[in-house]
XYZ file of C-alpha atoms in Angstrom:
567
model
C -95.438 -67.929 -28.750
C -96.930 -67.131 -32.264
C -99.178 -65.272 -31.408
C -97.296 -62.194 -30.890
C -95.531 -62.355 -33.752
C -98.585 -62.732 -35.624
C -99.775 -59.261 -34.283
C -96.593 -57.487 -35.195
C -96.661 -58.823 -38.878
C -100.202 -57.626 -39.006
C -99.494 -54.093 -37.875
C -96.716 -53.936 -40.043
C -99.076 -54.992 -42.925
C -101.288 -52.445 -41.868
C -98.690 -49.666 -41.666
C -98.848 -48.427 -44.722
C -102.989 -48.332 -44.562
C -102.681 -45.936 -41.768
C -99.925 -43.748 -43.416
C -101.602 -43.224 -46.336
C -105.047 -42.895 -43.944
C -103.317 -39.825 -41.929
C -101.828 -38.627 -45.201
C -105.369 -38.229 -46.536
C -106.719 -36.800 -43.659
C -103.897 -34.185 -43.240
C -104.493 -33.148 -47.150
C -107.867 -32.748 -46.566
C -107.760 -30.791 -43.494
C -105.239 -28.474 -45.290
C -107.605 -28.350 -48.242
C -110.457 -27.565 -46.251
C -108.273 -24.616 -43.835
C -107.266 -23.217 -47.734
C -110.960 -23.235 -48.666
C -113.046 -22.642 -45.623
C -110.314 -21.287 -43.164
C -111.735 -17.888 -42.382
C -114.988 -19.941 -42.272
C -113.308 -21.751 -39.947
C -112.049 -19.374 -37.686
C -115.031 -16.845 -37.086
C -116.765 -20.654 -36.256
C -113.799 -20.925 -33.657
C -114.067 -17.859 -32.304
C -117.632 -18.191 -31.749
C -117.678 -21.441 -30.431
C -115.046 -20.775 -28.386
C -116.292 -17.723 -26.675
C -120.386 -18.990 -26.414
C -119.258 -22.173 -25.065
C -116.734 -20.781 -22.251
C -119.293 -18.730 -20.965
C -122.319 -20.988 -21.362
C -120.026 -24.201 -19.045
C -119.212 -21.084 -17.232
C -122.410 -19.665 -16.024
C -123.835 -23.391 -15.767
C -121.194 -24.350 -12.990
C -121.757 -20.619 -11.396
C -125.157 -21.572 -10.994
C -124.227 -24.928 -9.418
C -122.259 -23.239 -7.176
C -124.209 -20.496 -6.004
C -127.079 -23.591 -5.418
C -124.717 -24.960 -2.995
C -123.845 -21.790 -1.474
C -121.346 -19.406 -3.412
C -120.927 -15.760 -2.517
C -121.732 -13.099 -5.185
C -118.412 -11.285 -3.920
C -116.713 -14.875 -4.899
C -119.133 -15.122 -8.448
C -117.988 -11.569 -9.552
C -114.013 -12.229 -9.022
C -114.358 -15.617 -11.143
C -116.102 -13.621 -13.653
C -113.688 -10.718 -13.632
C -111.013 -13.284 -14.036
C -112.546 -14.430 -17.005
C -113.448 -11.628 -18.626
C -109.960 -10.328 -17.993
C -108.565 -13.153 -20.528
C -111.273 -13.706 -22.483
C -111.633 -9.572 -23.155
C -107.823 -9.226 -24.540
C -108.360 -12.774 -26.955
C -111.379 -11.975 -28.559
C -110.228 -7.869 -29.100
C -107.096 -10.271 -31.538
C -109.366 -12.616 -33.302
C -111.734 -9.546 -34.304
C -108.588 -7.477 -35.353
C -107.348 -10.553 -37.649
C -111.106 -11.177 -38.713
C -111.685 -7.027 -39.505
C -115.381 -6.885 -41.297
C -118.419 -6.994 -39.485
C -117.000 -8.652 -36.578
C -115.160 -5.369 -36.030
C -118.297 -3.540 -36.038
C -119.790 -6.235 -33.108
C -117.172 -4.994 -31.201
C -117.447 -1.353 -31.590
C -121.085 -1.568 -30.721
C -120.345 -3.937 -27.483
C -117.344 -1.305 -26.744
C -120.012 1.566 -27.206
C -122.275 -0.011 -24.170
C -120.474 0.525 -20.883
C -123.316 0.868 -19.467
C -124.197 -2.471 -19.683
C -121.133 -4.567 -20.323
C -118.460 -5.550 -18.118
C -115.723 -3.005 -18.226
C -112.801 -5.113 -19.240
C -114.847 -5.877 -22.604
C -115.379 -2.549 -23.189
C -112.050 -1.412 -22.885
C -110.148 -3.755 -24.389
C -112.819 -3.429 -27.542
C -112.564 0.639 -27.140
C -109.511 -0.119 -29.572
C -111.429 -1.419 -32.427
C -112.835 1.995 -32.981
C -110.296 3.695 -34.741
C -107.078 1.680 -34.378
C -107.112 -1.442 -37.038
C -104.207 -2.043 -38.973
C -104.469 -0.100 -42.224
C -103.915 -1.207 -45.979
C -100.772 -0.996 -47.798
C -99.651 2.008 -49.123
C -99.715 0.816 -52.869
C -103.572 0.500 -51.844
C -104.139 4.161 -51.707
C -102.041 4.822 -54.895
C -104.323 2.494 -56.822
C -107.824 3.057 -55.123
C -107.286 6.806 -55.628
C -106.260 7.104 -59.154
C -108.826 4.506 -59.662
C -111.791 5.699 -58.439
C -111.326 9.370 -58.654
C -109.428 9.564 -61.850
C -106.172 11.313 -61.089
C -102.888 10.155 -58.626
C -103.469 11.749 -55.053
C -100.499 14.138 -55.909
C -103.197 15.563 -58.699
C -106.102 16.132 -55.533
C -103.316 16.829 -52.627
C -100.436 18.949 -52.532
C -99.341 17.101 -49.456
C -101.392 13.905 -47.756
C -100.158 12.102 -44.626
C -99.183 8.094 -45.561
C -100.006 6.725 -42.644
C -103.832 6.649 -41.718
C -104.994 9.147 -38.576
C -107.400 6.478 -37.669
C -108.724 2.758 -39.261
C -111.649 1.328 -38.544
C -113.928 -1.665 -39.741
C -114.822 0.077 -43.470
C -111.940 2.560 -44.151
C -108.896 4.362 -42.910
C -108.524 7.879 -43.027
C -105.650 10.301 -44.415
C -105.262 14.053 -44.074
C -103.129 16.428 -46.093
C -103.606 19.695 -48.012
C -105.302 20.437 -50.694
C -103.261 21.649 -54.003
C -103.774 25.132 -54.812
C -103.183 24.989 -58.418
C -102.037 22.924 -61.512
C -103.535 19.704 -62.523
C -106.808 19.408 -64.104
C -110.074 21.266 -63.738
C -111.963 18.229 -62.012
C -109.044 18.490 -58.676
C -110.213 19.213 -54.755
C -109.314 23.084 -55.258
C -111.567 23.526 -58.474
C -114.139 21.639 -56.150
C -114.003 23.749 -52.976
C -113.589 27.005 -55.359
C -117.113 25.843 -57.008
C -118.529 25.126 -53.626
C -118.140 28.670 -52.643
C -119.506 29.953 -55.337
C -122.349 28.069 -55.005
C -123.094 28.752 -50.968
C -122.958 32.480 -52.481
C -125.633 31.634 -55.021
C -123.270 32.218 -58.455
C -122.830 29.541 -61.247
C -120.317 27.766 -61.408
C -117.649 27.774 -64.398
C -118.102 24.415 -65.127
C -119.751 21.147 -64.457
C -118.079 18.489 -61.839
C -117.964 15.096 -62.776
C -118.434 13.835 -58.874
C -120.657 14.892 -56.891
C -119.631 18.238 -54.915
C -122.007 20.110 -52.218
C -125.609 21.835 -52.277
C -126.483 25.539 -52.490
C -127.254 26.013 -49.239
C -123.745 24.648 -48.277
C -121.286 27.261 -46.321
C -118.086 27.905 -48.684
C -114.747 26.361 -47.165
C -113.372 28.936 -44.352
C -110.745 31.129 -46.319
C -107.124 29.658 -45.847
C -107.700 26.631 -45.003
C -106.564 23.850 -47.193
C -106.500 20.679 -44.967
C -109.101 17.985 -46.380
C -109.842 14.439 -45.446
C -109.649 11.154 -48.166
C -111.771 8.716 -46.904
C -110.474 5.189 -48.016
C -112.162 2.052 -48.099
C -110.254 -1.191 -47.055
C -108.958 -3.286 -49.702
C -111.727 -6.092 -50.477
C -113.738 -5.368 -47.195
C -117.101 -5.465 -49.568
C -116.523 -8.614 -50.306
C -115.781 -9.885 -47.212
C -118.653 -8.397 -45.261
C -121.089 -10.032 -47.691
C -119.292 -13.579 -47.234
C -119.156 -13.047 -43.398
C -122.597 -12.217 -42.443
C -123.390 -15.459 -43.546
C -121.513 -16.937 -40.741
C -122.486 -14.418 -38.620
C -126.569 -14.818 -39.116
C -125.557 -18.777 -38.477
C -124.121 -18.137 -35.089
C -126.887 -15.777 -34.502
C -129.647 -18.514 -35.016
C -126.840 -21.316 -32.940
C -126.866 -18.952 -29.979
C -131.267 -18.106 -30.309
C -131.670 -21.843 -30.189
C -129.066 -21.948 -27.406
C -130.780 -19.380 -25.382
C -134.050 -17.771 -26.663
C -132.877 -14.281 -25.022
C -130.102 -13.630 -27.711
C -133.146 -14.062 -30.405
C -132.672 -10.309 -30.495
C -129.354 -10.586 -32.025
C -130.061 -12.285 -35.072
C -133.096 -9.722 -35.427
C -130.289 -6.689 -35.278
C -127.739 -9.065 -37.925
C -131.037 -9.174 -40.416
C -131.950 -5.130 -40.506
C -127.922 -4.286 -40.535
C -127.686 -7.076 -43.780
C -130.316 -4.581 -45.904
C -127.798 -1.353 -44.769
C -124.438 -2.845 -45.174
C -124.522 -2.670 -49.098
C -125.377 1.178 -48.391
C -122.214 1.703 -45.646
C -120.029 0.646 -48.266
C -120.946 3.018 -51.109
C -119.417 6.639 -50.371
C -121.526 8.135 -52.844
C -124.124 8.212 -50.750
C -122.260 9.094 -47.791
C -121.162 12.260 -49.186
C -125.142 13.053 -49.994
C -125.913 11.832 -46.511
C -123.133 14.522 -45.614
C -124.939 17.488 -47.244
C -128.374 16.361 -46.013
C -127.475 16.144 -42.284
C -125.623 19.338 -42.285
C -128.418 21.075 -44.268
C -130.924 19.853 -41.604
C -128.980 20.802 -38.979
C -128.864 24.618 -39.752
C -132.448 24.631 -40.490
C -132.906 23.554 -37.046
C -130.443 26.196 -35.611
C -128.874 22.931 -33.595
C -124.753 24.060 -33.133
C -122.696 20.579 -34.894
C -119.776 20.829 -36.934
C -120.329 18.290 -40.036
C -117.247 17.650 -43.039
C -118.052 19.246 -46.113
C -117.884 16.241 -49.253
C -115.867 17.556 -52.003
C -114.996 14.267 -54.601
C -116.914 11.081 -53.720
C -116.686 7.954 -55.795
C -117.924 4.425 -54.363
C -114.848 3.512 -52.796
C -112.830 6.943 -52.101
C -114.110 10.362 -50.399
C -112.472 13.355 -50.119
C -114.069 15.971 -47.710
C -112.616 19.099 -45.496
C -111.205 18.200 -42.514
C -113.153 19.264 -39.078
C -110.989 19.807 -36.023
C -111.424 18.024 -32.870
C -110.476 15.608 -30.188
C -112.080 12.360 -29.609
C -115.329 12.471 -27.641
C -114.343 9.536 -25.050
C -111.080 11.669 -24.410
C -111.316 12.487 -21.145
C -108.068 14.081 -20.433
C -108.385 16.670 -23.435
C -112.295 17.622 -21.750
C -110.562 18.244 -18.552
C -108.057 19.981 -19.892
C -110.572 22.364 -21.742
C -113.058 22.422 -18.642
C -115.703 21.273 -20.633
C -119.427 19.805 -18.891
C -119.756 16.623 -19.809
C -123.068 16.797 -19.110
C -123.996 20.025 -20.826
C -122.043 18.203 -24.080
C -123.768 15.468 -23.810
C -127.102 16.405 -23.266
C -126.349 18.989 -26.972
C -125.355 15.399 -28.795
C -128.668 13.615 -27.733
C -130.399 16.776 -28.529
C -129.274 16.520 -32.270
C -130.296 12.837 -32.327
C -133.418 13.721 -31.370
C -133.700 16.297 -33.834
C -132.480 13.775 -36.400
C -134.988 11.377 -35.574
C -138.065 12.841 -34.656
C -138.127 15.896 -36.730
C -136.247 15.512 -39.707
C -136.583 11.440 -39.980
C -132.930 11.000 -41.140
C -130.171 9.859 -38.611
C -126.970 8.388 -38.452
C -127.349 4.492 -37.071
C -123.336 4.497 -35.413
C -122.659 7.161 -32.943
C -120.056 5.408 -31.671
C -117.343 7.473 -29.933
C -114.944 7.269 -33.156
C -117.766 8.784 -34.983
C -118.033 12.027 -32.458
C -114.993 14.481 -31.682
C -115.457 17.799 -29.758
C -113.832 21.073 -30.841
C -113.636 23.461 -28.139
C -113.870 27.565 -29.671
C -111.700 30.221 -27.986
C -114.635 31.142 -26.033
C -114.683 27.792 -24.734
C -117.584 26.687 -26.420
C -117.893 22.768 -26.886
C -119.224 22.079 -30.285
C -119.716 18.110 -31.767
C -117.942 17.095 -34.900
C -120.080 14.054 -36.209
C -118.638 11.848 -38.631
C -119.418 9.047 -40.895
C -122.947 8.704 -42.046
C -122.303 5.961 -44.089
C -124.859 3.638 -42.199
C -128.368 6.150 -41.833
C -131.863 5.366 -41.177
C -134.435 7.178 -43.239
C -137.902 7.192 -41.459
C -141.457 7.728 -43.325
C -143.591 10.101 -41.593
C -145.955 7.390 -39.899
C -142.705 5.469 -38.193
C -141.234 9.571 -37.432
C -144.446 10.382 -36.013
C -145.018 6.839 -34.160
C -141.556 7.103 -32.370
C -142.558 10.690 -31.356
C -145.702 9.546 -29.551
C -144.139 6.302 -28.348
C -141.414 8.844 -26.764
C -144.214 11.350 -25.306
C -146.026 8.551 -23.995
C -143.411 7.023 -21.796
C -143.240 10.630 -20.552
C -146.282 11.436 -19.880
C -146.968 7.934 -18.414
C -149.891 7.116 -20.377
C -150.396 3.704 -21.339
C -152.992 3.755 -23.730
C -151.210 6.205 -25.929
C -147.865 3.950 -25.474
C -149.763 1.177 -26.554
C -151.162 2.992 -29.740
C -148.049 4.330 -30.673
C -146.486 0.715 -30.128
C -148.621 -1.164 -32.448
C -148.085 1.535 -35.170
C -144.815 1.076 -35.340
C -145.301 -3.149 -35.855
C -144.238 -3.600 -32.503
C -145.585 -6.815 -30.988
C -144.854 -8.656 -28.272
C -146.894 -11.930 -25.984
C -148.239 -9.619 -23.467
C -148.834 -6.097 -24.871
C -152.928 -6.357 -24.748
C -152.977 -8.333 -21.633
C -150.445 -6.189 -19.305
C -149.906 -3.386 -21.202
C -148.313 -1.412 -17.551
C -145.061 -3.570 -18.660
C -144.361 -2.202 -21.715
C -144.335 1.301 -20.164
C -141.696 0.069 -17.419
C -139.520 -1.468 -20.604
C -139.680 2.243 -22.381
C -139.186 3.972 -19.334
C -136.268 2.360 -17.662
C -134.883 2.246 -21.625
C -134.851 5.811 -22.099
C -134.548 6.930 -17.979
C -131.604 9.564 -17.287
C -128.355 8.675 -17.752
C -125.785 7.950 -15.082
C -122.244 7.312 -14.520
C -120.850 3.758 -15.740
C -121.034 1.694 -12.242
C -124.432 3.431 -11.513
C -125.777 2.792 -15.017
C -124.715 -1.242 -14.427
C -126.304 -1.623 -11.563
C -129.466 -0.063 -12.639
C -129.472 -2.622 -15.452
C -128.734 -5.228 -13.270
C -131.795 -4.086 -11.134
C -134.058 -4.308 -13.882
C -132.803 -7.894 -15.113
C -133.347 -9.194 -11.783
C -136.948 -7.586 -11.932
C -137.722 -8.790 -15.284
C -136.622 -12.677 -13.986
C -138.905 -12.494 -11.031
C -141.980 -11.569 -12.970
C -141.003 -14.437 -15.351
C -141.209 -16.793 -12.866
C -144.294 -15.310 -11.198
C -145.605 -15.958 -14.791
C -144.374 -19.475 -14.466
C -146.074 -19.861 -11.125
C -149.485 -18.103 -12.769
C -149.134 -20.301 -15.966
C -149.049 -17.642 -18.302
C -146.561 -17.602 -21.004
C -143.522 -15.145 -20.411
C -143.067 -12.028 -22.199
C -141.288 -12.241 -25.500
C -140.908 -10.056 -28.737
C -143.623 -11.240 -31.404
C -142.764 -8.831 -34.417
C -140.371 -5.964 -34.316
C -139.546 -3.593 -37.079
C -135.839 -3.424 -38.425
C -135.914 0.774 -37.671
C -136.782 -0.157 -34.133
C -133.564 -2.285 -34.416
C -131.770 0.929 -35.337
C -133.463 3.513 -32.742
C -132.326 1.122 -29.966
C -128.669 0.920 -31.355
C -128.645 4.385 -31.086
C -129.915 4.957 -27.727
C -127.921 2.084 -26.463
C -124.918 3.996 -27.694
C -125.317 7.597 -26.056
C -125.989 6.125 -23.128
C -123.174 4.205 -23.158
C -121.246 7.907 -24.312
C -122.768 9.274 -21.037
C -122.121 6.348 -19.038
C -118.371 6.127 -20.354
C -118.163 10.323 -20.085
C -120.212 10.172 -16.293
C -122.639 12.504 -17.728
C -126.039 13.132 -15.842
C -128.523 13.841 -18.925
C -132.623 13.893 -18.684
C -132.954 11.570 -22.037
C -136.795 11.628 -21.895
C -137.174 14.490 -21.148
C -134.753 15.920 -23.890
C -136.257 13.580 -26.190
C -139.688 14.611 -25.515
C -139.484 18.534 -26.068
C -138.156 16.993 -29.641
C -141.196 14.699 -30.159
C -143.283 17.314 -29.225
C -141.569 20.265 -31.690
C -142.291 17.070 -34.218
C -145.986 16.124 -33.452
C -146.779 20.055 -33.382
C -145.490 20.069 -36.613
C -147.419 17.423 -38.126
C -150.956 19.095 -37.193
C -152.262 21.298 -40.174
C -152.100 25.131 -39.682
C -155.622 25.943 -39.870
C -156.308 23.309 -36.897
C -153.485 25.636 -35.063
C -154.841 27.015 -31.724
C -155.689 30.720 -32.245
C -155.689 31.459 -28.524
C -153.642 30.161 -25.603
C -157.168 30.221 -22.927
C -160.533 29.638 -23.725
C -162.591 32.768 -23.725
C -164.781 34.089 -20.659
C -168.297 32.334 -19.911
C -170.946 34.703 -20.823
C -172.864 36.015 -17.577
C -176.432 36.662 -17.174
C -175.736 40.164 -15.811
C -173.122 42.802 -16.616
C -169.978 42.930 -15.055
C -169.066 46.498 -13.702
C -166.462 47.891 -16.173
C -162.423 46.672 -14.456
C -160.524 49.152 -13.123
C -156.920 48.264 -15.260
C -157.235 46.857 -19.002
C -158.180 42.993 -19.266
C -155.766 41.065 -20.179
C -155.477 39.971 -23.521
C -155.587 36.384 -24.920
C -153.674 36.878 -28.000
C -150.129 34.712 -28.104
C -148.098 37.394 -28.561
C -149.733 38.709 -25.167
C -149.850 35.266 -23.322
C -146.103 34.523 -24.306
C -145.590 37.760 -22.724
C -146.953 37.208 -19.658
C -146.236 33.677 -19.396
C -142.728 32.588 -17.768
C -141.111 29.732 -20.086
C -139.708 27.306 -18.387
C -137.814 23.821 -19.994
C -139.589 21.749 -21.527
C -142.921 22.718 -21.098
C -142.943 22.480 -17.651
């Protein structure tokens, strides 16, 4: 009978042991949540999320083994994407950064992602919760040396749209008063110098080119531009994380090696994103290059620009993804589209300079009374700039998968520093990867199950590689601008999947390539003639009865119907 009484006096001895054990443990677990709690949660978010649909796709495939429909395997996914969608869309909101930007990108693809994740993500492009108020007070009179009621006569409190960087405010511009270095002294000095006259004085920010147009007369609406309170540092704290989970879910699955391949080229460009200064140059250059090339875009004019504040005019337009404004203005989808991926390819193959984020908060159409759809880009804060040898690779890369020639794909492959396990040995791969990446666009459901197609393709050959013993094909090496020419590509088609727009990518992105490969050949190795001239003949020919016909090029173009694309 003493026996239990010995146990209770012992676990009353060691009562206050195991209070003052959980006591410890609960301060340190609400020490570590106030050190490492946003560590924490992007780790729980990721965890969470990999993990329920890694058990989830390992008991699918147990299933299916023992005899699960596909009709059955896409309602338990739909189920699952249908809470897991609306969860992850809150944790990224609360988390803002760079984690907002995943989801913008993943929102931008619904042509490959299931379509409750991409439009429950659609809202992270433009519809964050902003900073305070007091923010734009201080950040204002900070960085651009007078109070926003010095630069605006009027300017909208709350945001028009907030995304993972910045929000953005419109107002008016003030007409007069203040000091010389205001918005209207700006735009008055960027008119005079689109009309070639010096200006009065010298800005202190930087303000627009020469060959800038002058701000259309009357108009006084303009744009600030203003970066979220302590987002820089954030975004270099989180990628951190981020480039951890990347390598957690490589060694996971090799597949999603990719991902922490696109986390490492975005790292070197993030410091530039943040730094409007350069925005508002990228500004000028884009909308210089554009009018060279005759291409119709509507592109903001920067007025004041400091690192963290940017004040340009404000562009008119709906959002690109709006479907119910297009219908409203009859405009073809198609026809729009196919002008936006025209551009890009202008951007990218000809001038070597292009905007890395055309997601659909970065695009707005504004329709002109004579119904003409025009695109309003925004935001070049993340760009690309190409050298001539990666310009002129891409171009021939492009022309190759058109022109289905292998050995030229596989030239212009390995000068980019593209490598991968079986580009020497079955080269006729490669050219099915470039050509189903850049085939025609098609609506959203088509443009899914073409992907699908091509997965299911790609697994087969990996296990007739099995069966063959040869290793499976992998990326080797890949360059961090390739990293950047697929985000883009990925994301118009993704616009034209989203927008059910029919566009001939290749082939649009060829007559580019070729505009940019003609280029590159020196004028005196120019053709001088579009035919070879006659074979000499051992006896005379009798003298024709009309004129011959002549083989200059201003002749030949005459005679010669043009067709698209060279056709």
């Amino acid at each position: 009978g003493t026996r239990p009484l010995t146990s209770a006096a012992a676990a009353a001895a060691a009562k206050p042991f195991l209070c003052f054990g959980g006591l410890t443990a609960v301060l340190f677990l609400a020490a570590a949540v106030w050190l490492f709690g946003r560590v924490f949660s992007i780790w729980a978010v990721a965890l969470t999320t990999i993990f329920t649909y890694w058990f989830a796709g390992k008991a699918l495939d147990r299933a299916r083994r023992r005899g699960l429909s596909l009709a059955h395997e896409d309602a338990v996914m739909r189920w699952l994407h249908l809470r897991m969608a609306p969860w992850i869309c809150r944790r990224l909101v609360a988390l803002r950064s760079i984690f907002v930007k995943f989801g913008q990108y993943i929102s931008g693809r619904t042509d490959m992602v299931p379509p409750e994740w991409a439009s429950e993500l659609s809202l992270l492009q433009d519809d964050l919760p902003p900073s305070a108020p007091a923010h734009l007070r201080r950040t204002v009179s900070r960085e651009l040396g007078f109070s926003p009621g010095q630069i605006f006569a009027q300017l909208g409190k709350a945001p028009v749209a907030s995304a993972s960087v910045a929000q953005v405010h419109v107002g008016h511009l003030a007409s007069h008063g203040g000091p010389p270095q205001t918005c209207s002294w700006v735009a008055a000095n960027a008119a005079a110098a689109a009309q070639n006259k010096t200006p009065a004085a010298a800005g202190p920010i930087p303000a627009v080119g020469p060959a800038e147009a002058p701000i259309p007369a009357g108009e006084t609406r303009a744009v600030l531009k203003l970066q979220h309170e302590g987002v820089d540092r954030l975004m270099g704290a989180d990628i951190v994380s981020a480039l951890r989970i990347a390598r957690l879910m490589r060694w996971l699955d090799p597949k999603y090696a990719a991902f922490h391949t696109i986390l490492a080229a975005w790292e070197s460009e993030m410091a530039h994103e943040l730094d409007f200064t350069r925005e508002a140059a990228n500004l000028v250059t884009v909308k210089s290059n554009l009018a060279a090339a005759r291409l119709p875009a509507a592109v903001p004019l920067p007025l004041l620009a400091s690192r963290r504040a940017l004040v340009m005019t404000y562009e008119e337009g709906f959002k690109i993804t709006d479907t119910r404004a297009l219908a409203i203005h009859g405009v073809d989808t198609s026809a729009l589209m196919a002008r936006v991926v025209a551009i890009y390819a202008q951007c990218i193959f000809v001038d070597g300079f292009f905007n890395a984020d055309p997601h659909a908060g970065n695009l707005l159409v504004r329709v002109s009374p004579d119904g003409e759809a025009l695109p309003v880009l925004l935001d070049f804060g993340m760009t690309v700039t190409l050298s001539t040898k990666q310009r002129l690779g891409y171009a021939r890369l492009v022309l190759a998968a058109l022109d289905l020639d292998v050995a030229a794909l596989q030239a212009a492959v390995r000068s980019l520093g593209v490598v991968n396990s079986q580009s020497d040995d079955l080269p006729e791969r490669d050219l099915a990867f470039w050509r189903f990446f850049m085939r025609d666009t098609a609506p959203r459901d088509q443009a899914r199950a073409e992907a699908q197609s091509f997965f299911k393709d790609k697994a087969a050959e990996r296990a007739a590689d099995s069966a063959a013993g040869r290793a499976s094909r992998h990326v080797v090496q890949i360059p961090p601008d390739l990293i950047f020419f697929f985000r883009v590509v990925g994301l118009l088609r993704g616009l034209c999947a989203s927008l059910h727009a029919s566009v001939p990518l290749l082939q649009l992105m060829g007559a580019h390539a070729k505009i940019a490969l003609a280029a590159a050949v020196p004028q005196h190795l120019h053709a001088q003639d579009f035919a070879p001239p006659a074979p000499e003949r051992d006896e005379p020919r009798a003298a024709a009865a009309t004129p011959a016909t002549s083989h200059t090029p201003a002749a030949a173009a005459a005679a010669t119907p043009i067709t698209p694309f060279g056709t």
